Amino acid sequence: MDRLGKESVRFTRAFPESLPTLPVRRALHTGIRTFPFKGWIPYSQWPATPGWTPIPEEHVTMSEMLQEKGYTT
């Protein structure tokens, strides 16, 4: 764990750009601002609430970028 900590990046002053959890996760995983629900379109499986939709397929997530570079996520 010590080696992992030494080789890692720490974000000591990181703050979410929106709340509640789903929009925050979307912003954290893609780096794309979501507040005030930018590019929102209704999603048929959930209530028509801005921000509460899946990450669009065309948005690349941090996990996908790391996997391309050979990291296991």
Coordinates of C-alpha atoms in Angstrom, one line a residue:
M1 CA 0.0 0.0 0.0
D2 CA 2.9 2.4 0.7
R3 CA 4.3 1.9 -2.8
L4 CA 0.9 2.4 -4.3
G5 CA 0.6 5.6 -2.3
K6 CA 4.0 6.9 -3.5
E7 CA 3.2 6.2 -7.1
S8 CA -0.3 7.6 -7.0
V9 CA -1.8 11.1 -7.5
R10 CA -3.7 12.6 -4.7
F11 CA -6.4 15.2 -5.1
T12 CA -6.5 17.1 -1.8
R13 CA -8.7 19.9 -2.9
A14 CA -11.2 18.3 -5.3
F15 CA -14.8 19.2 -5.1
P16 CA -17.8 17.8 -7.1
E17 CA -19.3 20.3 -9.5
S18 CA -22.9 19.2 -8.8
L19 CA -25.1 17.1 -6.6
P20 CA -26.6 14.5 -6.1
T21 CA -24.6 11.4 -6.7
L22 CA -25.4 10.3 -10.3
P23 CA -24.5 13.6 -11.9
V24 CA -21.4 13.8 -9.8
R25 CA -20.3 10.3 -10.8
R26 CA -20.9 11.2 -14.5
A27 CA -18.7 14.3 -14.2
L28 CA -16.0 12.4 -12.3
H29 CA -15.8 9.5 -14.8
T30 CA -15.8 11.6 -17.9
G31 CA -14.4 15.0 -16.9
I32 CA -17.3 16.6 -18.7
R33 CA -19.3 19.2 -16.8
T34 CA -22.9 18.1 -16.2
F35 CA -24.3 21.0 -14.2
P36 CA -26.7 22.4 -15.1
F37 CA -27.3 19.2 -16.9
K38 CA -25.6 20.0 -20.1
G39 CA -26.8 18.2 -23.2
W40 CA -29.6 16.5 -21.3
I41 CA -32.2 14.5 -23.2
P42 CA -35.0 12.5 -21.7
Y43 CA -34.2 8.8 -21.1
S44 CA -37.2 6.5 -21.5
Q45 CA -36.3 4.1 -18.7
W46 CA -36.1 6.7 -15.9
P47 CA -38.2 9.7 -14.9
A48 CA -37.5 12.8 -16.9
T49 CA -35.1 14.3 -14.4
P50 CA -32.1 16.1 -15.8
G51 CA -28.7 14.6 -15.0
W52 CA -30.1 11.2 -14.0
T53 CA -29.3 9.3 -17.2
P54 CA -26.6 6.9 -18.2
I55 CA -23.3 8.1 -19.5
P56 CA -23.7 8.4 -23.3
E57 CA -21.7 5.8 -25.3
E58 CA -19.8 8.5 -27.1
H59 CA -18.4 9.9 -23.8
V60 CA -15.1 8.3 -23.0
T61 CA -14.6 7.5 -19.3
M62 CA -11.5 7.6 -17.2
S63 CA -11.6 3.7 -16.9
E64 CA -11.6 3.4 -20.7
M65 CA -8.7 5.8 -21.1
L66 CA -6.7 3.9 -18.4
Q67 CA -7.5 0.5 -20.0
E68 CA -6.2 1.8 -23.4
K69 CA -2.9 2.5 -21.7
G70 CA -2.7 -1.0 -20.2
Y71 CA -4.0 -0.4 -16.7
T72 CA -6.5 -2.8 -15.1
T73 CA -9.5 -0.9 -13.7

